[in-house]
Amino acid sequence: MLFSSNVFLYLFLPLCMLTYFVVPRKLKNFVLLVFSLVFYAWGEPKYVLIMLASITVAYITGIFADKSRYKEKAVLKARFAMITAIVWNLGFLFFFKYTNLFIKTANDIGGFGIKALEIALPIGISFYSFQTLSYVIDVYKGEVRPQRNILNLATYVALFPQLIAGPIVRYQTIEEQLTQRKESFELFSDGVRRFTFGLAKKVILANSAGALFEELSAMSNDKLSVTAAWLGIIAYTFQIFFDFSGYSDMAIGLGKMFGFEFLENFDYPYISKSVTEFWRRWHISLSTWFRDYVYIPLGGNRCSKGRHIFNIMVVWSLTGFWHGASWNFMGWGVYFGVLLLLEKFIWGKGLVKTPKAVQHIYALFFIVLGWALFAFDDTDKLINNLKNMFGLGGLPLINDMTVSKLLSFAVMFIVLVIASTPLCRWAGVKIKAKSTVAFDAVQTLAILALLILSAAYLVSSSYNPFLYFRF
Amino acid sequence: MRIKQQVITFIFLAFIFGFAIVGLVMKDREFSDMENRTLAQSPEVSTENILNGDFQSQLESYMSDQLPLRDKLYSMKVDIERLMLRSYQNGVYFADDGYLIQEYKESPQTLRNVQYVNDFAKKVDVPMTFMLVPTATAVHSDKLPAGCLNDDQMETVKKVQSQLDEKIDFICPYEQLKSAFNGVENDDVSPVFYRTDHHWTAWGAENGFYALMKELGKEYDSKIIGNLDYHTINAEFYGTLYSKAPSAVQKADRFMAPTHNGGVYSVEFAKEQEDPHTLVGMYDLTKLETKDKYATLFGGNYSRFTIHSDVGNDEHILVIKDSYANAMLPYLATVYSTIDVVDMRYYHMEEKTVSELVKSEGISQVILLYNVDFFNSDNNFLWLD
């Protein structure tokens, strides 16, 4: 189920809230778990079993990964439990996500003619595998105590706000909240604010930008222009940010409504002045996960320069590959790995001495170019689009179609740019300093307006009038 | 502070529970006048449906289709985007003077349709005239906003004309419609084309009728035409293009149809089950009460019907047509005593093919009457045999 669907907003969520706030404290986690399982099963019921299996494995290995239960010499048992969890989670992730890619690649190279497996990717598996994995590793490291109540652990893994698109919530973040949280008007209303902003980001901004990208990327070269190729990828740049961060906002907001506080996942990534800064602001829960569970265990930067470079490249290849079963995602990760190394060792120091505007343009150029690698999993299309962007496709610089699109999306682009920056927040602070009442009124009305507008945009996707009656 | 938190909490709960409860209590709609289609109904619950996911996707369509305030919400989205200077919505451009104008893209279907018409002409040995009417997209192209990406309908018209069998007399009333429009000073009443609908108006059709009569070298009684009454059938009208791009600031059209006081007209349906039994003369006045007022003309579109009039001649013609013809038929009926009307969208695998019909009914003239947009996109011409 998606947050941005009518079923979620006007059926699932009301029922879930009603039940959750009516039942006594003891049953609240159970209610959340049941609703989360329904939420998960909505798209593909059978994959609930896989998630339940993962939860069970995490529960058992978690208990046995706790070193404190063993005498000194038996800590190997804890290590074994942790390795079991790693093998299980990565094994499942690889099997469901990457098997067909490897089969296809082997066929392309060796012509083996192996049949692709009929497996669909269980939704959210990339997220919950990482969550259960980090839980068991943290237990092993002694950073958290194992969860003895399987219902609580299952609630953590399956918790529907963050289940299918993150943020990757670490067990240590909500360990205490699982058993001792307190819902309040303060948290709930703050959750409403976050959820509403996220919903509007997704259904108004991301979908509008996405429609432009879809249209332009489906056009054949004879209709395109160089400007249109850039316009398309810039639209994609906005789409992916508002889609993804909107989803994180909705997750964080829903969490708050039920008394949970997750960590932030995005921090205005497009105002970055370098690629390094971009990755501190983009999908924070993923980059910190890779930092803590891959980069640091590999030795991080406390090693030789060669090893350090190796560590960085491993982390960024994996980060890229995590995004999807296609080589262009790994290419995208490697691209950022190389850029980060260049900033670290070659031009990073020089960059900070240039004017701020130059730094912003520099960072945005490489971010947007990165999305050009990310957006197409078809290599021919990817190369064709890159050629078009850099004027190697023999396209005109601009044409009537491009002008038409620029005209009709101009205002939308202004809105997208403003929404990508902390401008609204800054304006809010200014208003609040002058009058708290005015600020409260503006914010409350904005929430109401955005909710209604989001409902309008949501309904428009199915609005489909016919000139002639359809039988 | 606490009051604000409570207000925001209340707003959100009112929002999700409001749509939930009103949606539950409100009676489901079967058909949307606005969208001109049947709406999704509540899905069937069964283990199989749930396991294969059908139930889930049907429930989403159902809730979306039956959402309270659905049409108003959509209209709000259109206006927000208009405020953001989007001049295009759902295949429709917001043009000058309150006109909604359909997008036009030439399709390869046009030349296929020409071929079907040519093949048909070989089987018929009575005179045949093909009138291809440009739509507002061409006639009012000067009203379109900057940056439109339409193809040129007149290019399509040229192509059709050049490919058409020489036996077929071809006419495109572009100039006539253009000058008819330019001759009007007050265009409050949408003279040639409706502002909110994809059809031409009675007056547009009347000018088409003059062009056709001239082409056929046919006399008509200008006294009758001049004295037609347009007050009897006259109602406020929001058409199909409004449905596609419903803006709250859109001005309504007036739907009008000519009444010939003193003339006697009747319509006979070839199939009893198609007869709506609500026609008075050529008009279905019950449709004036519905959203689709253009359907007042003959009650809509049918496979075949015959118009009988008290014109004192025995001329029997056949009109093969789309819905544009519906507005012109009342004028033609003042000239011909019997008009057979066939719509290829519904005239499939009938007892007689159209060419057999021409022979058996003693038809003296065949008229094909289509608008460019329809001829460019419809794929039912293969039934024309």
Short mmCIF file of N, CA and C in Angstrom, two decimals, chain A residues 5-7 9-11 13-14 17-18 41-42 45 185-186 188-189 192 195 257 400-401 404 407-409 411-412 415 439-440 443-444 447-448 451-453 455-457 459-460 462-471, chain B residues 2 4-9 11-13 15-17 19-20 31 34-37 50-51 55-56 59-60 63-64 67 70-71 73-74 76-77 80-81 84-86 90 102 147 149 198 240 243-244 246 323 345-346 374:
data_model
loop_
_atom_site.label_atom_id
_atom_site.label_comp_id
_atom_site.label_asym_id
_atom_site.label_seq_id
_atom_site.Cartn_x
_atom_site.Cartn_y
_atom_site.Cartn_z
N SER A 5 -2.32 7.03 -1.49
CA SER A 5 -3.44 6.36 -2.15
C SER A 5 -4.71 6.62 -1.35
N ASN A 6 -5.83 6.55 -2.03
CA ASN A 6 -7.10 6.81 -1.37
C ASN A 6 -7.39 5.76 -0.30
N VAL A 7 -7.02 4.51 -0.59
CA VAL A 7 -7.28 3.44 0.38
C VAL A 7 -6.52 3.71 1.67
N LEU A 9 -5.35 6.67 2.85
CA LEU A 9 -5.75 7.89 3.56
C LEU A 9 -7.14 7.80 4.18
N TYR A 10 -8.07 7.22 3.44
CA TYR A 10 -9.46 7.31 3.90
C TYR A 10 -10.02 5.98 4.39
N LEU A 11 -9.19 4.95 4.45
CA LEU A 11 -9.69 3.69 4.98
C LEU A 11 -8.70 3.11 6.00
N LEU A 13 -5.81 4.34 7.30
CA LEU A 13 -5.34 5.22 8.38
C LEU A 13 -6.44 5.51 9.41
N PRO A 14 -7.66 5.84 8.98
CA PRO A 14 -8.70 6.06 10.00
C PRO A 14 -8.94 4.82 10.87
N MET A 17 -5.92 4.32 13.24
CA MET A 17 -5.88 5.29 14.35
C MET A 17 -6.95 5.02 15.38
N LEU A 18 -8.14 4.75 14.85
CA LEU A 18 -9.26 4.48 15.75
C LEU A 18 -8.91 3.32 16.68
N ALA A 41 0.96 -6.66 3.25
CA ALA A 41 0.37 -7.72 2.42
C ALA A 41 -0.45 -7.14 1.28
N TRP A 42 -0.79 -5.87 1.35
CA TRP A 42 -1.73 -5.28 0.40
C TRP A 42 -1.32 -5.52 -1.05
N PRO A 45 0.39 -10.45 -1.08
CA PRO A 45 0.19 -11.11 0.22
C PRO A 45 1.25 -12.15 0.58
N PHE A 185 -0.67 15.54 21.97
CA PHE A 185 -1.11 16.49 20.95
C PHE A 185 0.08 17.14 20.27
N GLU A 186 1.11 17.38 21.09
CA GLU A 186 2.28 18.04 20.54
C GLU A 186 2.91 17.17 19.44
N PHE A 188 1.54 14.57 17.94
CA PHE A 188 0.58 14.25 16.88
C PHE A 188 0.48 15.40 15.88
N SER A 189 0.34 16.63 16.40
CA SER A 189 0.17 17.76 15.48
C SER A 189 1.45 17.99 14.69
N VAL A 192 1.31 15.50 12.01
CA VAL A 192 0.39 15.92 10.95
C VAL A 192 1.11 16.89 10.00
N PHE A 195 3.64 14.93 7.92
CA PHE A 195 2.96 14.05 6.98
C PHE A 195 2.36 14.85 5.83
N MET A 257 2.79 10.57 14.98
CA MET A 257 1.38 10.44 15.37
C MET A 257 1.21 9.28 16.35
N ASP A 400 10.64 24.49 -30.66
CA ASP A 400 9.31 24.94 -30.23
C ASP A 400 8.76 24.12 -29.07
N MET A 401 8.96 22.81 -29.18
CA MET A 401 8.44 21.93 -28.13
C MET A 401 9.05 22.34 -26.78
N SER A 404 7.61 25.49 -25.46
CA SER A 404 6.27 25.23 -24.95
C SER A 404 6.32 24.63 -23.54
N LEU A 407 7.53 27.21 -20.99
CA LEU A 407 6.47 28.16 -20.64
C LEU A 407 5.49 27.55 -19.67
N SER A 408 5.05 26.32 -19.96
CA SER A 408 3.97 25.80 -19.14
C SER A 408 4.46 25.27 -17.79
N PHE A 409 5.77 25.01 -17.67
CA PHE A 409 6.27 24.52 -16.38
C PHE A 409 7.07 25.57 -15.61
N VAL A 411 6.34 28.24 -13.81
CA VAL A 411 5.92 28.52 -12.44
C VAL A 411 6.16 27.31 -11.54
N MET A 412 5.88 26.13 -12.11
CA MET A 412 6.10 24.91 -11.33
C MET A 412 7.58 24.80 -10.94
N VAL A 415 8.35 26.98 -8.03
CA VAL A 415 7.87 26.35 -6.79
C VAL A 415 8.81 25.23 -6.36
N PHE A 439 2.15 33.35 12.84
CA PHE A 439 2.82 32.14 12.40
C PHE A 439 1.91 30.92 12.56
N ASP A 440 1.28 30.81 13.73
CA ASP A 440 0.39 29.67 13.97
C ASP A 440 -0.74 29.64 12.97
N GLN A 443 0.60 28.64 9.48
CA GLN A 443 0.96 27.22 9.41
C GLN A 443 -0.28 26.32 9.41
N THR A 444 -1.23 26.64 10.27
CA THR A 444 -2.43 25.82 10.34
C THR A 444 -3.19 25.86 9.02
N ILE A 447 -1.47 23.85 6.33
CA ILE A 447 -1.70 22.41 6.47
C ILE A 447 -3.06 22.04 5.88
N LEU A 448 -4.07 22.83 6.23
CA LEU A 448 -5.41 22.56 5.71
C LEU A 448 -5.42 22.63 4.18
N LEU A 451 -3.55 19.71 2.54
CA LEU A 451 -4.28 18.44 2.62
C LEU A 451 -5.33 18.37 1.52
N ILE A 452 -6.09 19.46 1.37
CA ILE A 452 -7.16 19.46 0.37
C ILE A 452 -6.57 19.39 -1.04
N LEU A 453 -5.51 20.17 -1.25
CA LEU A 453 -4.87 20.14 -2.57
C LEU A 453 -4.31 18.76 -2.90
N ALA A 455 -5.43 15.96 -1.83
CA ALA A 455 -6.57 15.10 -2.16
C ALA A 455 -6.99 15.35 -3.60
N ALA A 456 -6.95 16.62 -4.02
CA ALA A 456 -7.34 16.96 -5.40
C ALA A 456 -6.37 16.35 -6.40
N TYR A 457 -5.08 16.45 -6.13
CA TYR A 457 -4.10 15.87 -7.05
C TYR A 457 -4.19 14.35 -7.08
N VAL A 459 -6.84 12.55 -6.66
CA VAL A 459 -8.01 12.09 -7.39
C VAL A 459 -7.80 12.30 -8.90
N SER A 460 -6.95 13.27 -9.25
CA SER A 460 -6.82 13.60 -10.67
C SER A 460 -6.16 12.49 -11.47
N SER A 462 -6.92 9.50 -11.51
CA SER A 462 -7.91 8.55 -12.03
C SER A 462 -9.03 9.27 -12.77
N TYR A 463 -8.93 10.59 -12.85
CA TYR A 463 -9.97 11.36 -13.53
C TYR A 463 -9.79 11.20 -15.02
N ASN A 464 -10.78 10.67 -15.67
CA ASN A 464 -10.54 10.19 -17.02
C ASN A 464 -11.77 10.35 -17.89
N PRO A 465 -12.06 11.56 -18.34
CA PRO A 465 -13.29 11.76 -19.09
C PRO A 465 -13.19 11.32 -20.55
N PHE A 466 -14.29 10.85 -21.07
CA PHE A 466 -14.33 10.40 -22.46
C PHE A 466 -15.23 11.32 -23.27
N LEU A 467 -14.82 11.59 -24.51
CA LEU A 467 -15.66 12.39 -25.38
C LEU A 467 -16.91 11.61 -25.76
N TYR A 468 -16.72 10.34 -25.98
CA TYR A 468 -17.86 9.49 -26.32
C TYR A 468 -18.05 8.50 -25.20
N PHE A 469 -19.26 8.12 -25.02
CA PHE A 469 -19.56 7.21 -23.93
C PHE A 469 -18.81 5.89 -24.08
N ARG A 470 -18.19 5.45 -23.01
CA ARG A 470 -17.49 4.17 -23.03
C ARG A 470 -18.41 3.09 -22.49
N PHE A 471 -18.58 2.05 -23.25
CA PHE A 471 -19.46 0.97 -22.78
C PHE A 471 -18.70 0.03 -21.86
N ARG B 2 -1.02 25.00 22.82
CA ARG B 2 -1.77 23.76 22.91
C ARG B 2 -3.02 23.81 22.02
N LYS B 4 -3.33 25.41 19.19
CA LYS B 4 -2.90 25.19 17.81
C LYS B 4 -2.71 23.69 17.55
N GLN B 5 -2.06 23.01 18.51
CA GLN B 5 -1.85 21.57 18.34
C GLN B 5 -3.17 20.83 18.21
N GLN B 6 -4.13 21.26 19.01
CA GLN B 6 -5.43 20.57 18.96
C GLN B 6 -6.15 20.87 17.65
N VAL B 7 -6.02 22.13 17.19
CA VAL B 7 -6.69 22.48 15.94
C VAL B 7 -6.10 21.66 14.78
N ILE B 8 -4.78 21.58 14.73
CA ILE B 8 -4.14 20.82 13.64
C ILE B 8 -4.53 19.35 13.71
N THR B 9 -4.52 18.80 14.93
CA THR B 9 -4.93 17.42 15.11
C THR B 9 -6.37 17.22 14.61
N ILE B 11 -8.04 19.08 12.44
CA ILE B 11 -8.12 19.22 10.98
C ILE B 11 -7.78 17.90 10.30
N PHE B 12 -6.71 17.29 10.75
CA PHE B 12 -6.26 16.05 10.10
C PHE B 12 -7.27 14.93 10.29
N LEU B 13 -7.73 14.78 11.54
CA LEU B 13 -8.70 13.70 11.80
C LEU B 13 -9.99 13.96 11.03
N PHE B 15 -10.21 15.44 8.26
CA PHE B 15 -9.90 15.17 6.86
C PHE B 15 -10.00 13.68 6.55
N ILE B 16 -9.27 12.86 7.31
CA ILE B 16 -9.28 11.43 6.95
C ILE B 16 -10.61 10.76 7.32
N PHE B 17 -11.15 11.11 8.49
CA PHE B 17 -12.42 10.49 8.87
C PHE B 17 -13.57 11.06 8.05
N PHE B 19 -13.63 12.09 4.82
CA PHE B 19 -13.75 11.39 3.54
C PHE B 19 -14.18 9.94 3.75
N ALA B 20 -13.67 9.33 4.82
CA ALA B 20 -14.01 7.93 5.09
C ALA B 20 -15.50 7.78 5.35
N PHE B 31 -22.74 6.24 -12.72
CA PHE B 31 -22.24 6.85 -13.94
C PHE B 31 -21.84 8.28 -13.63
N MET B 34 -19.96 13.91 -15.74
CA MET B 34 -18.80 14.74 -15.99
C MET B 34 -17.77 13.98 -16.83
N GLU B 35 -17.51 12.74 -16.46
CA GLU B 35 -16.47 11.98 -17.15
C GLU B 35 -17.02 11.13 -18.27
N ASN B 36 -18.36 11.05 -18.36
CA ASN B 36 -18.99 10.30 -19.43
C ASN B 36 -18.57 8.83 -19.42
N ARG B 37 -18.52 8.24 -18.23
CA ARG B 37 -18.16 6.84 -18.16
C ARG B 37 -18.79 6.23 -16.91
N ILE B 50 -8.39 -11.51 -3.24
CA ILE B 50 -7.44 -10.86 -2.34
C ILE B 50 -6.04 -11.39 -2.59
N LEU B 51 -5.94 -12.72 -2.76
CA LEU B 51 -4.62 -13.31 -2.94
C LEU B 51 -3.95 -12.86 -4.24
N PHE B 55 -8.60 -7.51 -5.71
CA PHE B 55 -9.45 -6.79 -4.76
C PHE B 55 -8.80 -5.47 -4.36
N GLN B 56 -7.52 -5.53 -4.06
CA GLN B 56 -6.81 -4.33 -3.59
C GLN B 56 -6.82 -3.23 -4.65
N LEU B 59 -10.33 -1.91 -5.14
CA LEU B 59 -10.78 -1.08 -4.03
C LEU B 59 -10.24 0.35 -4.19
N GLU B 60 -8.99 0.46 -4.66
CA GLU B 60 -8.42 1.79 -4.88
C GLU B 60 -9.20 2.53 -5.97
N MET B 63 -12.62 3.50 -4.49
CA MET B 63 -12.59 4.63 -3.55
C MET B 63 -12.29 5.94 -4.28
N SER B 64 -11.43 5.85 -5.27
CA SER B 64 -11.08 7.05 -6.01
C SER B 64 -12.28 7.53 -6.84
N LEU B 67 -15.07 8.90 -4.51
CA LEU B 67 -14.66 9.85 -3.48
C LEU B 67 -15.63 11.03 -3.43
N ARG B 70 -15.46 14.45 -5.66
CA ARG B 70 -14.47 14.10 -6.68
C ARG B 70 -14.36 15.15 -7.79
N ASP B 71 -15.50 15.53 -8.38
CA ASP B 71 -15.46 16.46 -9.51
C ASP B 71 -14.96 17.83 -9.07
N LEU B 73 -12.96 18.48 -6.54
CA LEU B 73 -11.52 18.40 -6.27
C LEU B 73 -10.73 18.47 -7.56
N TYR B 74 -11.23 17.77 -8.59
CA TYR B 74 -10.51 17.79 -9.85
C TYR B 74 -10.50 19.20 -10.44
N MET B 76 -10.64 21.88 -8.88
CA MET B 76 -9.71 22.71 -8.10
C MET B 76 -8.28 22.51 -8.60
N LYS B 77 -7.93 21.29 -8.88
CA LYS B 77 -6.59 21.01 -9.39
C LYS B 77 -6.36 21.74 -10.72
N ILE B 80 -5.80 25.44 -9.98
CA ILE B 80 -4.48 25.69 -9.39
C ILE B 80 -3.43 25.70 -10.50
N GLU B 81 -3.54 24.73 -11.40
CA GLU B 81 -2.54 24.67 -12.47
C GLU B 81 -2.70 25.82 -13.45
N MET B 84 -0.94 28.58 -12.14
CA MET B 84 0.49 28.41 -12.38
C MET B 84 0.81 28.50 -13.87
N LEU B 85 -0.11 29.10 -14.61
CA LEU B 85 0.07 29.40 -16.04
C LEU B 85 0.20 28.16 -16.93
N ARG B 86 -0.40 27.07 -16.49
CA ARG B 86 -0.44 25.91 -17.38
C ARG B 86 -1.62 26.11 -18.32
N ASN B 90 -5.07 17.74 -19.90
CA ASN B 90 -5.87 16.60 -20.33
C ASN B 90 -6.27 16.63 -21.81
N GLN B 102 -9.39 21.54 -28.37
CA GLN B 102 -8.78 20.22 -28.30
C GLN B 102 -7.42 20.17 -28.98
N GLY B 147 3.07 28.35 -27.82
CA GLY B 147 3.73 27.10 -27.46
C GLY B 147 2.86 25.87 -27.60
N LEU B 149 1.47 22.56 -29.39
CA LEU B 149 2.19 21.61 -30.23
C LEU B 149 1.22 20.85 -31.13
N HIS B 198 -16.61 19.81 -27.92
CA HIS B 198 -15.82 19.58 -29.13
C HIS B 198 -16.65 19.67 -30.41
N THR B 240 -18.12 18.57 -23.34
CA THR B 240 -17.11 17.53 -23.07
C THR B 240 -15.73 18.10 -22.77
N SER B 243 -15.52 19.06 -19.32
CA SER B 243 -15.31 17.88 -18.46
C SER B 243 -13.84 17.53 -18.36
N LYS B 244 -13.14 17.69 -19.48
CA LYS B 244 -11.72 17.34 -19.46
C LYS B 244 -10.91 18.37 -18.70
N PRO B 246 -12.16 21.12 -16.33
CA PRO B 246 -13.19 21.91 -15.67
C PRO B 246 -12.59 23.02 -14.81
N SER B 323 -20.78 12.43 -34.91
CA SER B 323 -21.75 13.25 -34.18
C SER B 323 -21.85 14.68 -34.71
N ARG B 345 -19.60 3.55 -36.16
CA ARG B 345 -19.16 3.08 -34.84
C ARG B 345 -20.07 1.97 -34.33
N TYR B 346 -21.33 2.00 -34.79
CA TYR B 346 -22.29 1.03 -34.27
C TYR B 346 -22.85 0.12 -35.36
N PHE B 374 -12.18 13.36 -35.74
CA PHE B 374 -12.78 12.03 -35.70
C PHE B 374 -12.20 11.15 -36.81
#
